């Protein structure tokens, strides 16, 4: 059975772990300190050196009482002493303090005390009550300077250790908790990106955490619902495509018959008026057939049946080749096409058929909606992240209504129907560019209508 911890409980456990670890390790340090003190006791001068010194003094007291000056052996300069007889100073060590007031205060004392990390200890001999010894030596010393230094450092460490340990354990456990939470966020983030890219096959794992577990269940529920909606949408799209293909096929059959009968009637009739009407009928039948072809292509683009074939291409070559295709038509209408790009080699990564068709559609609309003697400008700009293809034509502007709405074809004051234009070419281009994660936008700039094709530099 999985533990269903909440984030609140995790934070509470974190606090408990930090406090428990701090206290436990602090006790370990204290135990080590006690063991250290037992190995290196800090009463060297009190228990060892002073006792040895007092024995030496006691041997010399009879001579001192007789008024003889005797040297008391003292091998440690840190150990200072003062011997008084009947309250009068008799013998003192070389480095004994010379402060008179301090000397009087200490020499008249009876109880040991510590001041400035020095022990003031008094000794009166049982057999010689008139003889009094004042000893001054380092308090809490082991007699070894290195060990004493370690003791001082250790003392400060013990005082500061609770705070230091608390901060260290807090950092360790919060980092661990953060990584655990962050790892779950990464899993969720990765899964959401997969959903965004259309991969709905992998469910999000069930986390052993109340909040993340609930998040996982909700995301999986959303994934299932999205998958069901997409399946339903695919089924409807397939049915729609099949239905439209069937309708197009059924419509084309009578259109073929009408076209054939019209051609036969035109051949058999000698009446010029009849021949003219037959020509109009044939032209309109051809328009309907082209419209059906365009609608079938749009239906195919709106489904997932088309597979993109990405490859490295020189967009300048594709653009120039397409311009050459329109050169005869432009020459007839005295239309000038200017190519504006700094480099003859600009590489993109996309589907060649699609990008070629997109440029053809945009150029076709530009040529159709420019007046005789007008000008079309084509330019290509590439940055680190994207490649932009701009196609502009003179004497043509988009209305404010078009600029605010969805993508629409080139607009002019002339009726599009007069040019036998269905307005589907650029709509198809918009569908195709979106399949390649690109974008088509429109704007009016320098009294020109401009279509901008933008492709991301992915896979380069």
XYZ file of C-alpha atoms in Angstrom, residues 48-271:
224
model
C 49.658 17.455 39.426
C 52.004 20.426 39.306
C 50.762 22.296 42.411
C 50.926 19.174 44.598
C 54.498 18.524 43.516
C 55.351 22.175 44.156
C 53.756 22.152 47.632
C 55.785 19.127 48.634
C 58.951 20.958 47.651
C 57.879 24.026 49.665
C 56.981 21.982 52.717
C 60.504 20.574 52.821
C 61.962 24.097 52.853
C 59.587 25.628 55.455
C 61.847 24.929 58.497
C 64.689 26.780 56.792
C 62.360 29.634 55.820
C 61.197 29.948 59.420
C 64.827 30.292 60.479
C 65.139 33.262 58.099
C 67.180 31.508 55.433
C 66.525 32.365 51.775
C 65.894 29.246 49.788
C 65.217 28.775 46.065
C 61.987 26.934 45.439
C 62.236 24.861 42.247
C 59.661 25.992 39.594
C 60.064 24.656 36.082
C 56.895 26.216 34.590
C 56.825 29.969 33.991
C 53.031 29.874 33.871
C 52.968 28.836 37.504
C 53.512 31.798 39.892
C 53.631 31.751 43.680
C 53.940 33.932 46.763
C 54.992 32.608 50.213
C 54.143 34.681 53.288
C 55.075 34.074 56.924
C 53.004 35.819 59.569
C 51.420 37.876 56.753
C 54.767 39.186 55.571
C 56.007 38.539 52.068
C 59.013 36.245 52.064
C 59.506 34.608 48.660
C 57.785 35.022 45.289
C 58.380 33.798 41.768
C 60.138 36.036 39.252
C 57.009 36.777 37.196
C 54.639 37.169 40.093
C 52.350 40.245 39.623
C 53.837 43.480 40.991
C 50.521 45.283 41.393
C 50.576 46.239 45.071
C 46.848 46.562 45.575
C 46.193 43.316 43.737
C 48.936 41.647 45.678
C 47.499 42.704 49.033
C 43.996 41.576 48.041
C 45.094 38.168 46.908
C 47.618 37.545 49.655
C 44.976 38.115 52.311
C 42.519 35.754 50.636
C 41.477 32.367 51.873
C 39.299 30.936 49.142
C 40.373 29.922 45.657
C 38.833 31.776 42.708
C 39.241 32.200 38.958
C 39.873 35.548 37.316
C 40.890 36.265 33.702
C 41.208 32.558 33.084
C 43.727 32.239 35.943
C 43.279 30.247 39.139
C 44.154 31.937 42.463
C 44.706 29.103 44.951
C 45.674 29.392 48.658
C 47.418 26.842 50.823
C 48.025 26.858 54.630
C 50.043 23.987 56.006
C 48.605 22.142 58.995
C 51.969 21.929 60.792
C 52.969 25.488 59.917
C 49.849 27.671 60.334
C 51.818 30.903 59.974
C 53.016 29.952 56.490
C 50.637 30.756 53.654
C 51.159 30.152 49.933
C 49.307 31.901 47.089
C 49.582 30.111 43.757
C 48.527 31.611 40.394
C 48.337 29.284 37.411
C 46.244 28.761 34.240
C 42.743 27.575 35.044
C 41.306 24.573 33.199
C 44.622 23.635 31.616
C 45.993 20.262 30.602
C 49.570 21.450 30.731
C 49.881 21.010 26.953
C 49.535 24.227 24.966
C 48.332 22.504 21.769
C 45.689 20.517 23.639
C 44.607 23.682 25.473
C 44.193 25.464 22.132
C 42.102 22.558 20.838
C 39.998 22.750 24.003
C 39.278 26.446 23.435
C 38.261 25.842 19.826
C 36.137 22.889 20.888
C 34.369 24.971 23.541
C 33.379 27.633 21.007
C 32.315 24.922 18.601
C 30.067 23.289 21.214
C 28.394 26.638 21.936
C 27.799 27.333 18.245
C 27.126 23.735 17.176
C 23.330 23.693 17.813
C 22.848 26.633 15.440
C 25.337 25.310 12.902
C 23.864 21.813 12.963
C 20.334 23.180 12.645
C 21.290 25.196 9.557
C 23.210 22.282 8.007
C 20.417 19.748 8.521
C 17.798 22.277 7.430
C 19.750 22.802 4.206
C 20.193 19.048 3.648
C 16.570 18.054 4.250
C 15.032 21.036 2.439
C 17.262 20.332 -0.572
C 16.175 16.706 -0.506
C 12.501 17.686 -0.264
C 12.926 20.283 -3.015
C 14.497 17.708 -5.337
C 11.683 15.267 -4.621
C 9.043 17.915 -5.384
C 10.995 19.225 -8.381
C 11.325 15.729 -9.866
C 7.534 15.362 -9.706
C 7.085 18.759 -11.356
C 9.467 17.721 -14.145
C 7.439 14.550 -14.746
C 4.203 16.572 -14.848
C 5.777 19.217 -17.089
C 7.125 16.590 -19.501
C 3.755 14.858 -19.629
C 1.929 18.142 -20.315
C 4.348 18.872 -23.170
C 3.568 15.442 -24.611
C -0.140 16.251 -24.405
C 0.529 19.627 -26.050
C 2.335 17.838 -28.892
C -0.589 15.448 -29.306
C 0.831 12.375 -27.559
C -2.012 11.134 -25.355
C -0.911 7.505 -25.084
C 1.206 7.684 -21.912
C -0.622 8.169 -18.589
C 0.891 10.237 -15.808
C 2.145 7.995 -12.949
C 0.318 7.972 -9.627
C 2.540 9.784 -7.118
C 2.782 8.753 -3.458
C 1.712 12.233 -2.471
C -1.772 13.547 -1.842
C -1.544 16.775 -3.851
C 0.494 15.356 -6.739
C -1.650 12.221 -6.745
C -4.780 14.334 -7.190
C -3.043 16.379 -9.897
C -2.053 13.144 -11.654
C -5.621 11.835 -11.556
C -7.034 15.088 -12.953
C -4.460 15.248 -15.763
C -5.070 11.598 -16.674
C -8.805 12.272 -16.669
C -8.243 15.237 -18.974
C -5.971 13.098 -21.174
C -8.642 10.415 -21.541
C -11.325 12.995 -22.352
C -9.053 14.713 -24.878
C -8.201 11.374 -26.446
C -11.892 10.536 -26.745
C -12.618 13.939 -28.275
C -9.744 13.549 -30.738
C -10.886 10.059 -31.691
C -14.374 11.376 -32.262
C -12.988 14.324 -34.226
C -10.843 12.003 -36.372
C -13.819 9.798 -37.088
C -15.925 12.806 -38.071
C -13.062 14.132 -40.202
C -12.718 10.798 -42.000
C -16.470 10.624 -42.567
C -16.479 14.243 -43.751
C -13.604 13.590 -46.143
C -15.221 10.446 -47.514
C -18.563 12.220 -47.842
C -17.050 15.231 -49.590
C -14.988 13.001 -51.904
C -18.111 11.059 -52.794
C -20.064 14.252 -53.412
C -17.229 15.674 -55.533
C -17.067 12.466 -57.539
C -20.864 12.428 -57.958
C -20.847 16.084 -59.035
C -17.978 15.621 -61.471
C -19.781 12.846 -63.321
C -22.686 15.047 -64.500
C -20.235 17.927 -65.031
C -18.225 15.728 -67.401
C -21.403 14.855 -69.270
C -22.500 18.509 -69.396
C -19.072 19.545 -70.673
C -19.052 16.814 -73.336
C -22.585 17.633 -74.499
C -21.759 21.338 -74.583
C -18.682 20.723 -76.743
C -20.740 18.498 -79.068
C -23.515 21.097 -79.298
C -20.940 23.795 -80.043
C -19.429 21.671 -82.830
C -22.788 20.804 -84.401
C -24.343 24.248 -84.214
C -23.555 26.878 -86.815
C -25.302 29.620 -84.867
